[in-house]
Amino acid sequence: MAFSIHEDQIMILSDGERLDDLEYKRLKIIQREGLYHFTSDSVLLANLVKVYKGAKVLDLGTGSGIIAILIAAKTEAASVTGIEIQEEMADMASRSVEYNGLSDRVKILKLDIKDAASYFGGESFDIVVVNPPYGRLNSGDTADSLNIRISKTELKITLQEIILNAAKLLRFGGRFYIVHKAERLAETVSLMDRHNLTVKKITNIQPKAGKSVDTVIIEGKKGARQGMKAEILVVYNQDNSYTREAAKLYAKEK
């Protein structure tokens, strides 16, 4: 076991674990070799979620806890709850929350998304956010570990089940945010509409100007009237530096 010190806290890292710098207010997150690591999609999503003071936020399938931690650190949410079905990931996320001194506002629970409405009660949250598995059940690399396959493919839960349960958990008028691959945009929008989550904004993510949109971030509102806007976010300049818009989202300080 290795020891790390953060201010007055002492935390034990298990073998193979490391602390990665989030480059914002000295925040760090625990990740482990061989397990799923968060991507820039989670960071973009966390920074595009609009959170008002006092909001109750739920992060479905929190993984390493990256979204929950960034939302808590950058907003005045009253509480942020992350749920995660994989025990190892939930444990690391919980320790990352404690390490960063956010335990008073962020809670991580080992919980199946499909059981969340029964656990919390319906319409319990103002904002629900999710970075779901992108791949369908039989997609992905069969050589990947079970942890990675659960994180990257619909091995444990489908997109339809995620959106259904998000709708149950969200109060009327609450906001839903999801990031997904552009190729599944139509499917996602259709499912949201079916479950009364009206799409209000779509942010199309382009890696560079002139490249195809590969990822979308969708904002929905429960019970809202139809009417939406679409935007494009270009992440990198041609020299691989961040564009001005992306740099603001990835800002080390606000």
mmCIF file of C-alpha atoms in Angstrom:
data_model
loop_
_atom_site.group_PDB
_atom_site.id
_atom_site.type_symbol
_atom_site.label_atom_id
_atom_site.label_comp_id
_atom_site.label_asym_id
_atom_site.label_seq_id
_atom_site.Cartn_x
_atom_site.Cartn_y
_atom_site.Cartn_z
ATOM 1 C CA MET A 1 0.000 0.000 0.000
ATOM 2 C CA ALA A 2 1.178 3.560 -0.707
ATOM 3 C CA PHE A 3 0.411 6.664 1.369
ATOM 4 C CA SER A 4 -0.555 10.070 0.040
ATOM 5 C CA ILE A 5 -1.016 13.266 2.064
ATOM 6 C CA HIS A 6 -3.430 16.032 1.092
ATOM 7 C CA GLU A 7 -3.370 18.920 3.568
ATOM 8 C CA ASP A 8 -4.312 17.237 6.862
ATOM 9 C CA GLN A 9 -5.653 14.072 5.269
ATOM 10 C CA ILE A 10 -3.868 10.757 4.937
ATOM 11 C CA MET A 11 -5.226 8.359 2.370
ATOM 12 C CA ILE A 12 -4.200 4.824 1.532
ATOM 13 C CA LEU A 13 -3.915 3.925 -2.141
ATOM 14 C CA SER A 14 -4.264 0.284 -3.098
ATOM 15 C CA ASP A 15 -1.723 -1.420 -5.331
ATOM 16 C CA GLY A 16 -1.955 -0.157 -8.907
ATOM 17 C CA GLU A 17 -3.798 3.023 -7.934
ATOM 18 C CA ARG A 18 -2.596 6.541 -8.624
ATOM 19 C CA LEU A 19 -3.754 10.119 -8.111
ATOM 20 C CA ASP A 20 -4.408 12.079 -11.309
ATOM 21 C CA ASP A 21 -4.444 15.874 -11.235
ATOM 22 C CA LEU A 22 -7.690 17.446 -12.496
ATOM 23 C CA GLU A 23 -5.912 20.808 -12.935
ATOM 24 C CA TYR A 24 -8.602 22.668 -11.048
ATOM 25 C CA LYS A 25 -8.240 23.911 -7.454
ATOM 26 C CA ARG A 26 -5.793 21.106 -6.602
ATOM 27 C CA LEU A 27 -8.437 18.444 -7.155
ATOM 28 C CA LYS A 28 -7.172 14.933 -7.757
ATOM 29 C CA ILE A 29 -8.881 11.674 -8.553
ATOM 30 C CA ILE A 30 -7.978 8.047 -7.893
ATOM 31 C CA GLN A 31 -7.625 5.755 -10.885
ATOM 32 C CA ARG A 32 -6.366 2.195 -11.110
ATOM 33 C CA GLU A 33 -4.502 0.337 -13.808
ATOM 34 C CA GLY A 34 -6.730 -2.191 -15.551
ATOM 35 C CA LEU A 35 -9.961 -0.415 -14.656
ATOM 36 C CA TYR A 36 -11.920 2.086 -16.735
ATOM 37 C CA HIS A 37 -10.434 5.614 -16.814
ATOM 38 C CA PHE A 38 -12.541 8.710 -17.355
ATOM 39 C CA THR A 39 -12.300 10.574 -20.668
ATOM 40 C CA SER A 40 -12.563 14.203 -21.744
ATOM 41 C CA ASP A 41 -16.248 13.600 -22.533
ATOM 42 C CA SER A 42 -16.978 13.440 -18.808
ATOM 43 C CA VAL A 43 -15.105 16.690 -18.211
ATOM 44 C CA LEU A 44 -16.984 18.458 -21.016
ATOM 45 C CA LEU A 45 -20.305 17.183 -19.719
ATOM 46 C CA ALA A 46 -19.590 18.282 -16.142
ATOM 47 C CA ASN A 47 -18.712 21.774 -17.351
ATOM 48 C CA LEU A 48 -21.782 22.157 -19.554
ATOM 49 C CA VAL A 49 -24.291 21.221 -16.846
ATOM 50 C CA LYS A 50 -26.124 24.311 -15.595
ATOM 51 C CA VAL A 51 -26.506 24.006 -11.833
ATOM 52 C CA TYR A 52 -28.317 26.630 -9.786
ATOM 53 C CA LYS A 53 -27.658 27.305 -6.120
ATOM 54 C CA GLY A 54 -29.255 24.731 -3.862
ATOM 55 C CA ALA A 55 -29.912 22.124 -6.576
ATOM 56 C CA LYS A 56 -29.910 18.397 -5.832
ATOM 57 C CA VAL A 57 -27.853 16.642 -8.522
ATOM 58 C CA LEU A 58 -27.673 12.931 -9.379
ATOM 59 C CA ASP A 59 -24.855 11.414 -11.472
ATOM 60 C CA LEU A 60 -25.885 8.051 -12.922
ATOM 61 C CA GLY A 61 -23.045 5.531 -13.341
ATOM 62 C CA THR A 62 -20.536 7.858 -11.736
ATOM 63 C CA GLY A 63 -17.507 5.622 -12.372
ATOM 64 C CA SER A 64 -14.456 7.373 -10.942
ATOM 65 C CA GLY A 65 -16.654 10.183 -9.627
ATOM 66 C CA ILE A 66 -15.179 12.752 -11.996
ATOM 67 C CA ILE A 67 -18.503 14.393 -12.937
ATOM 68 C CA ALA A 68 -19.829 14.503 -9.377
ATOM 69 C CA ILE A 69 -16.569 15.985 -8.065
ATOM 70 C CA LEU A 70 -16.298 18.675 -10.747
ATOM 71 C CA ILE A 71 -19.940 19.718 -10.389
ATOM 72 C CA ALA A 72 -19.587 20.018 -6.619
ATOM 73 C CA ALA A 73 -16.331 21.971 -6.929
ATOM 74 C CA LYS A 74 -17.564 24.377 -9.604
ATOM 75 C CA THR A 75 -21.166 25.049 -8.569
ATOM 76 C CA GLU A 76 -23.304 25.840 -5.558
ATOM 77 C CA ALA A 77 -25.294 22.614 -5.712
ATOM 78 C CA ALA A 78 -26.714 21.679 -2.322
ATOM 79 C CA SER A 79 -25.794 18.039 -2.881
ATOM 80 C CA VAL A 80 -24.356 15.775 -5.559
ATOM 81 C CA THR A 81 -25.002 12.039 -5.412
ATOM 82 C CA GLY A 82 -23.155 9.576 -7.620
ATOM 83 C CA ILE A 83 -24.359 6.004 -8.032
ATOM 84 C CA GLU A 84 -22.229 3.218 -9.439
ATOM 85 C CA ILE A 85 -22.954 -0.498 -9.862
ATOM 86 C CA GLN A 86 -19.302 -1.637 -9.741
ATOM 87 C CA GLU A 87 -18.000 -1.902 -6.186
ATOM 88 C CA GLU A 88 -14.356 -1.160 -7.027
ATOM 89 C CA MET A 89 -15.272 2.000 -8.909
ATOM 90 C CA ALA A 90 -17.672 3.171 -6.197
ATOM 91 C CA ASP A 91 -14.993 2.629 -3.552
ATOM 92 C CA MET A 92 -12.380 4.644 -5.484
ATOM 93 C CA ALA A 93 -14.889 7.417 -6.180
ATOM 94 C CA SER A 94 -15.804 7.602 -2.481
ATOM 95 C CA ARG A 95 -12.156 7.914 -1.499
ATOM 96 C CA SER A 96 -11.587 10.591 -4.155
ATOM 97 C CA VAL A 97 -14.492 12.586 -2.712
ATOM 98 C CA GLU A 98 -13.028 12.301 0.779
ATOM 99 C CA TYR A 99 -9.527 13.170 -0.429
ATOM 100 C CA ASN A 100 -10.788 16.385 -2.018
ATOM 101 C CA GLY A 101 -12.688 17.445 1.094
ATOM 102 C CA LEU A 102 -16.124 17.230 -0.546
ATOM 103 C CA SER A 103 -17.770 14.624 1.678
ATOM 104 C CA ASP A 104 -20.200 17.168 3.117
ATOM 105 C CA ARG A 105 -21.814 17.695 -0.306
ATOM 106 C CA VAL A 106 -20.958 14.619 -2.393
ATOM 107 C CA LYS A 107 -22.095 11.079 -1.661
ATOM 108 C CA ILE A 108 -21.184 7.979 -3.663
ATOM 109 C CA LEU A 109 -23.391 4.910 -3.419
ATOM 110 C CA LYS A 110 -22.970 1.413 -4.844
ATOM 111 C CA LEU A 111 -26.356 1.147 -6.495
ATOM 112 C CA ASP A 112 -27.863 -0.137 -9.736
ATOM 113 C CA ILE A 113 -29.470 2.639 -11.783
ATOM 114 C CA LYS A 114 -32.510 0.384 -12.202
ATOM 115 C CA ASP A 115 -33.015 0.384 -8.402
ATOM 116 C CA ALA A 116 -32.453 4.111 -7.892
ATOM 117 C CA ALA A 117 -36.089 5.274 -8.056
ATOM 118 C CA SER A 118 -37.064 2.736 -5.397
ATOM 119 C CA TYR A 119 -34.103 3.766 -3.244
ATOM 120 C CA PHE A 120 -34.485 7.552 -3.464
ATOM 121 C CA GLY A 121 -38.147 7.856 -4.377
ATOM 122 C CA GLY A 122 -39.523 9.305 -7.591
ATOM 123 C CA GLU A 123 -38.874 12.912 -8.624
ATOM 124 C CA SER A 124 -36.135 13.322 -5.986
ATOM 125 C CA PHE A 125 -33.612 15.355 -8.000
ATOM 126 C CA ASP A 126 -33.447 18.725 -9.752
ATOM 127 C CA ILE A 127 -30.717 17.657 -12.184
ATOM 128 C CA VAL A 128 -29.768 14.216 -13.486
ATOM 129 C CA VAL A 129 -26.571 13.749 -15.489
ATOM 130 C CA VAL A 130 -25.082 10.687 -17.165
ATOM 131 C CA ASN A 131 -22.145 9.625 -19.287
ATOM 132 C CA PRO A 132 -23.514 6.210 -20.317
ATOM 133 C CA PRO A 133 -21.817 3.214 -21.902
ATOM 134 C CA TYR A 134 -21.503 4.149 -25.582
ATOM 135 C CA GLY A 135 -21.387 0.695 -27.109
ATOM 136 C CA ARG A 136 -24.255 -1.699 -27.656
ATOM 137 C CA LEU A 137 -24.274 -5.025 -25.818
ATOM 138 C CA ASN A 138 -22.239 -7.072 -28.278
ATOM 139 C CA SER A 139 -19.818 -4.322 -29.291
ATOM 140 C CA GLY A 140 -16.396 -3.511 -27.885
ATOM 141 C CA ASP A 141 -13.168 -5.432 -27.475
ATOM 142 C CA THR A 142 -13.729 -8.887 -26.002
ATOM 143 C CA ALA A 143 -10.190 -8.739 -24.627
ATOM 144 C CA ASP A 144 -11.180 -5.915 -22.283
ATOM 145 C CA SER A 145 -11.672 -6.663 -18.601
ATOM 146 C CA LEU A 146 -15.212 -7.102 -17.265
ATOM 147 C CA ASN A 147 -14.920 -3.713 -15.542
ATOM 148 C CA ILE A 148 -14.114 -1.959 -18.796
ATOM 149 C CA ARG A 149 -16.803 -3.809 -20.756
ATOM 150 C CA ILE A 150 -19.434 -2.818 -18.175
ATOM 151 C CA SER A 151 -18.245 0.805 -18.389
ATOM 152 C CA LYS A 152 -18.066 0.975 -22.175
ATOM 153 C CA THR A 153 -20.936 -1.248 -23.385
ATOM 154 C CA GLU A 154 -24.537 -1.921 -22.438
ATOM 155 C CA LEU A 155 -23.654 -5.113 -20.588
ATOM 156 C CA LYS A 156 -25.565 -4.135 -17.435
ATOM 157 C CA ILE A 157 -28.002 -1.487 -18.652
ATOM 158 C CA THR A 158 -29.321 -0.167 -21.954
ATOM 159 C CA LEU A 159 -29.711 3.423 -23.084
ATOM 160 C CA GLN A 160 -33.493 2.997 -22.916
ATOM 161 C CA GLU A 161 -33.297 1.837 -19.284
ATOM 162 C CA ILE A 162 -31.018 4.743 -18.356
ATOM 163 C CA ILE A 163 -33.369 7.349 -19.806
ATOM 164 C CA LEU A 164 -36.453 5.670 -18.329
ATOM 165 C CA ASN A 165 -34.942 5.734 -14.850
ATOM 166 C CA ALA A 166 -33.596 9.269 -15.240
ATOM 167 C CA ALA A 167 -37.151 10.412 -16.007
ATOM 168 C CA LYS A 168 -38.446 8.674 -12.884
ATOM 169 C CA LEU A 169 -35.817 10.334 -10.683
ATOM 170 C CA LEU A 170 -36.157 13.844 -12.092
ATOM 171 C CA ARG A 171 -38.711 16.281 -10.709
ATOM 172 C CA PHE A 172 -41.136 17.980 -13.102
ATOM 173 C CA GLY A 173 -39.266 20.873 -14.708
ATOM 174 C CA GLY A 174 -35.899 19.346 -13.803
ATOM 175 C CA ARG A 175 -32.982 19.115 -16.219
ATOM 176 C CA PHE A 176 -31.396 16.029 -17.763
ATOM 177 C CA TYR A 177 -27.929 16.010 -19.335
ATOM 178 C CA ILE A 178 -26.395 13.177 -21.345
ATOM 179 C CA VAL A 179 -23.288 12.805 -23.499
ATOM 180 C CA HIS A 180 -23.248 10.222 -26.280
ATOM 181 C CA LYS A 181 -21.768 9.403 -29.638
ATOM 182 C CA ALA A 182 -23.248 11.351 -32.550
ATOM 183 C CA GLU A 183 -24.260 8.131 -34.288
ATOM 184 C CA ARG A 184 -26.756 7.487 -31.475
ATOM 185 C CA LEU A 185 -28.212 11.001 -31.387
ATOM 186 C CA ALA A 186 -31.521 10.146 -33.078
ATOM 187 C CA GLU A 187 -32.052 7.169 -30.782
ATOM 188 C CA THR A 188 -31.293 9.232 -27.681
ATOM 189 C CA VAL A 189 -33.608 12.075 -28.670
ATOM 190 C CA SER A 190 -36.405 9.613 -29.480
ATOM 191 C CA LEU A 191 -36.072 7.906 -26.100
ATOM 192 C CA MET A 192 -35.996 11.215 -24.260
ATOM 193 C CA ASP A 193 -39.156 12.349 -26.030
ATOM 194 C CA ARG A 194 -40.857 9.065 -25.179
ATOM 195 C CA HIS A 195 -40.177 9.646 -21.489
ATOM 196 C CA ASN A 196 -41.233 13.311 -21.352
ATOM 197 C CA LEU A 197 -37.671 14.701 -21.362
ATOM 198 C CA THR A 198 -37.979 17.430 -23.975
ATOM 199 C CA VAL A 199 -34.718 18.232 -25.748
ATOM 200 C CA LYS A 200 -33.850 21.888 -25.203
ATOM 201 C CA LYS A 201 -30.256 22.063 -26.414
ATOM 202 C CA ILE A 202 -27.804 19.933 -28.370
ATOM 203 C CA THR A 203 -24.095 20.743 -28.273
ATOM 204 C CA ASN A 204 -22.281 19.105 -31.184
ATOM 205 C CA ILE A 205 -18.648 18.357 -30.325
ATOM 206 C CA GLN A 206 -16.069 18.611 -33.115
ATOM 207 C CA PRO A 207 -12.491 17.519 -32.346
ATOM 208 C CA LYS A 208 -11.206 20.163 -34.810
ATOM 209 C CA ALA A 209 -12.715 22.553 -37.330
ATOM 210 C CA GLY A 210 -13.503 20.659 -40.517
ATOM 211 C CA LYS A 211 -13.766 17.313 -38.712
ATOM 212 C CA SER A 212 -17.040 15.468 -38.300
ATOM 213 C CA VAL A 213 -19.038 15.854 -35.117
ATOM 214 C CA ASP A 214 -18.271 12.726 -33.086
ATOM 215 C CA THR A 215 -19.960 13.423 -29.757
ATOM 216 C CA VAL A 216 -23.089 15.248 -28.626
ATOM 217 C CA ILE A 217 -24.183 16.636 -25.276
ATOM 218 C CA ILE A 218 -27.951 16.861 -24.924
ATOM 219 C CA GLU A 219 -29.851 18.939 -22.391
ATOM 220 C CA GLY A 220 -33.476 18.031 -21.734
ATOM 221 C CA LYS A 221 -36.204 19.359 -19.470
ATOM 222 C CA LYS A 222 -38.905 17.198 -17.950
ATOM 223 C CA GLY A 223 -42.370 18.237 -19.056
ATOM 224 C CA ALA A 224 -41.249 21.209 -21.160
ATOM 225 C CA ARG A 225 -42.769 22.499 -24.371
ATOM 226 C CA GLN A 226 -41.048 21.734 -27.660
ATOM 227 C CA GLY A 227 -38.336 24.128 -28.838
ATOM 228 C CA MET A 228 -34.579 23.701 -28.843
ATOM 229 C CA LYS A 229 -31.315 25.200 -30.010
ATOM 230 C CA ALA A 230 -28.159 23.605 -31.362
ATOM 231 C CA GLU A 231 -24.564 24.723 -30.940
ATOM 232 C CA ILE A 232 -21.149 23.531 -32.100
ATOM 233 C CA LEU A 233 -18.139 23.289 -29.823
ATOM 234 C CA VAL A 234 -14.758 22.850 -31.520
ATOM 235 C CA VAL A 235 -12.300 21.448 -28.982
ATOM 236 C CA TYR A 236 -8.865 21.833 -30.612
ATOM 237 C CA ASN A 237 -7.185 24.334 -32.880
ATOM 238 C CA GLN A 238 -5.086 23.012 -35.763
ATOM 239 C CA ASP A 239 -1.969 23.228 -33.552
ATOM 240 C CA ASN A 240 -3.694 20.969 -30.982
ATOM 241 C CA SER A 241 -4.143 23.775 -28.452
ATOM 242 C CA TYR A 242 -7.597 24.278 -26.980
ATOM 243 C CA THR A 243 -9.942 26.665 -28.733
ATOM 244 C CA ARG A 244 -11.026 29.660 -26.681
ATOM 245 C CA GLU A 245 -14.436 28.101 -26.021
ATOM 246 C CA ALA A 246 -12.980 24.749 -24.925
ATOM 247 C CA ALA A 247 -10.341 26.438 -22.782
ATOM 248 C CA LYS A 248 -13.089 28.187 -20.841
ATOM 249 C CA LEU A 249 -14.724 24.838 -20.116
ATOM 250 C CA TYR A 250 -11.442 23.238 -19.096
ATOM 251 C CA ALA A 251 -10.414 26.335 -17.112
ATOM 252 C CA LYS A 252 -8.151 25.536 -14.226
ATOM 253 C CA GLU A 253 -9.854 28.269 -12.212
ATOM 254 C CA LYS A 254 -13.143 30.105 -12.505
#
